[in-house]
């Protein structure tokens, strides 16, 4: 029920929204919880296990009961806390964890059989027979036990991630936080003030009071206005700091768009990584419930939540409210209610020697021992001494004391300390380096105490930052001592089925914890796992300390002896979409395009991924219906006329300096310092463990200038490797190296007419360029490099120009080639051409082969040291027991990944002789060809071998051959 | 996690690639024994690593930055980073290889 003149909602802005299919109205500034409560809704959800009707327990992020689904056009967000979800026009929400309607949940039968569903029930009951698990038990349990349901569609919402840096991060904008931020800001520090709620003020919003003689709200307003006006301060509301990490890094989740009607490009959430030199934890404290019998009915809520609904939202949570509290501070709840005209039935205070002077009846030395009302509270039973009596009431405000909001101090493995004085855990100092808790988060509960602690924490941070603290007086404010008695649980009347809840979200009762102790799960870690206490979305915020106290009592120990409670990040649930923002689709795998990309797509070439690159697979011609037809034609075209292929993806590393040749001698197995200027050499590179890292060609462009090429796949790895070798072992050598992969576009021109094509594009006649030669040339006035190298086995050239000219040159080369019976060729043809020649790719040099395995053992020079040489000499890395590179010829289709067996031997792992790495149909040789690794393969050319691929259903005999199938003496490429 | 690159300043760990222990800097001579059976200098260098709980030194590559290899001193228990130096500029680098 809404109260006139109360609350700080905007009554001029009405908001309409839906819950469980019904239309409701609230005001701007309402949460879903407050707006529904104002509309008389008390039932918000069903509990996890027993499907008990549940209402609001809190008004904040720790809410265990009021978890709802928020339904968008394309999204469905389960487990949204109604206490945190602000309403907006068109908000659609519904309750969850029910079968049927919320009022008539069919699963509520669980509540009637609850004696059988106690702690450890699943462990004990669903043990046997074992095979019933998958088919029967698990699906039933899963359907019954889930909190909320998945939308089962991709979350297409927009999420952001962002970084921020500051001198001081203030976590929580209550009195302590505001005071800390103001102190640091006036000293000139860069301050970020993060506040979970939409507005600053913390508990001052709900509790009011005076600060410096003015209403607290005015002080909050003044401080916030001053902070907002300062350029060194950033106030981040709706931002929950979720975790504390190494080196002053904090995770924070900002609700950017969750409180507004969705519109395109409005992020739902932003996940921040905030790096702070110092941080102050001013997260306040969370009130505790009391575990009395039937303490979970809708209408029973924390006293502080009642004050929040009353004073912030102007909502009376009941018509006739009762207060059950064991501390003086909670009495404010009753006074505020009465001042607002809400009837207070009574104050129940378990303490004997307390004041009974209030405007309503006060029962000292009394406790609540039972409650009535299925869907909403109707009455409570109170025990005072030996008498019991009943009070009609529709809202029971409870306060079992306060727990400091110390969660973040536990995130780096530190455990809090038990304070007898306030009967709560408090943070230990330096639990997180650079982070200091202050105010209620540190166990100091008065407003004046919070203001003082906030200033002190900021002053200490400023000292560490070498900044001078300003002269800032702490204003006068409420400073009454915290007077309380710890009360954890209340026993019910004899013979009553009195269940007293600790963990509402997971339905864990006092009895469950006692049972756990009785069955010897007496350590707190065992108890938690046995009862599932603390494992629901609220992560034990409402129940950890009370459950520990009950366990301590059940095992006859004190609380500190029983254990401590701890909290891990995140402080509140964080959607994976926010944490991984930017990591989907192209954010996960960016695209790299060749300069010829558009020209290839213009020719309808299907593009395939090669790492992050996109390369043309083949260039279809009219009438061709399969990729094979196009590929076969392109292979014949290269062997018969001329083909053009973009090979710019190969890594290119420019190496210069007097010691460049010496360096190449050290990273390649073979020698490059003796290579004449203007010549190119094939090089083999090992890893230090003796296995092959990469291969490629290096050209000597000038006396002190080399250009290395790497394979596409290993370009990054080789660059990193060369940098390491140079900096770690050759730091004094005179050389420098840099990747120029993206500086040049490079095109292979291959085939019997390659030379003729080259001659038409060069500005000057080429003259004689021998095989494995390189020369600077000029193409249309552009300086270029021409290499005479071949990856196809034909007379081949590679022409490199600065990338800006790549597309024009490619289009020109292809057009000229077409007048000569040639054209472009793609990856498929390139692969066939190189398999016919037995050239290697990373299909063969896949990280587990030695130089000897691929037939290049002789390239490891015995006359010099090089990376990998020592290890390559180890026994076991060479010799007949190794699988060696061979060729395979077959009449029928074969496949890469197939394994090899001796004919007549069983196809079993023990008989495995090797495996196939690359295959193709060779239009040149009219045969299926394969490259494979076969045990002692070099000695077995001519043998028959059985090739088996169970996956593709292939089982054929092949001939083992030399891996070079075509033009073995290389006459064609030498020209 | 951030590393303070001597050339680039404090940078997010996403700019760096981890390689391995400092040991990789102490490459045995070409004639050192490869196998454990013969003394094992190469075996040690390539494969045997400590798993320290406490101070450790390892190698990071600033590949999204200046391409420098860095020798990082850090603590595996506290996650403190106590030093970052250039591999190429470290003491002794000028005499090796
Ligand atoms: Zn750097």
XYZ file of C-alpha atoms and ligand atoms in Angstrom, chain B residues 5-9 11 16 62 65-68 70, ligand 1:
14
model
C 57.525 -3.071 -19.531
C 60.805 -1.125 -19.232
C 60.124 0.309 -22.672
C 56.344 0.797 -22.666
C 55.369 1.283 -19.011
C 50.524 -2.641 -19.456
C 51.940 -10.250 -23.249
C 55.487 -8.042 -25.229
C 53.727 -3.845 -27.661
C 57.405 -3.378 -28.331
C 58.306 -7.047 -29.057
C 60.750 -7.083 -26.170
C 61.062 -9.590 -20.497
Zn 57.038 -3.131 -24.215
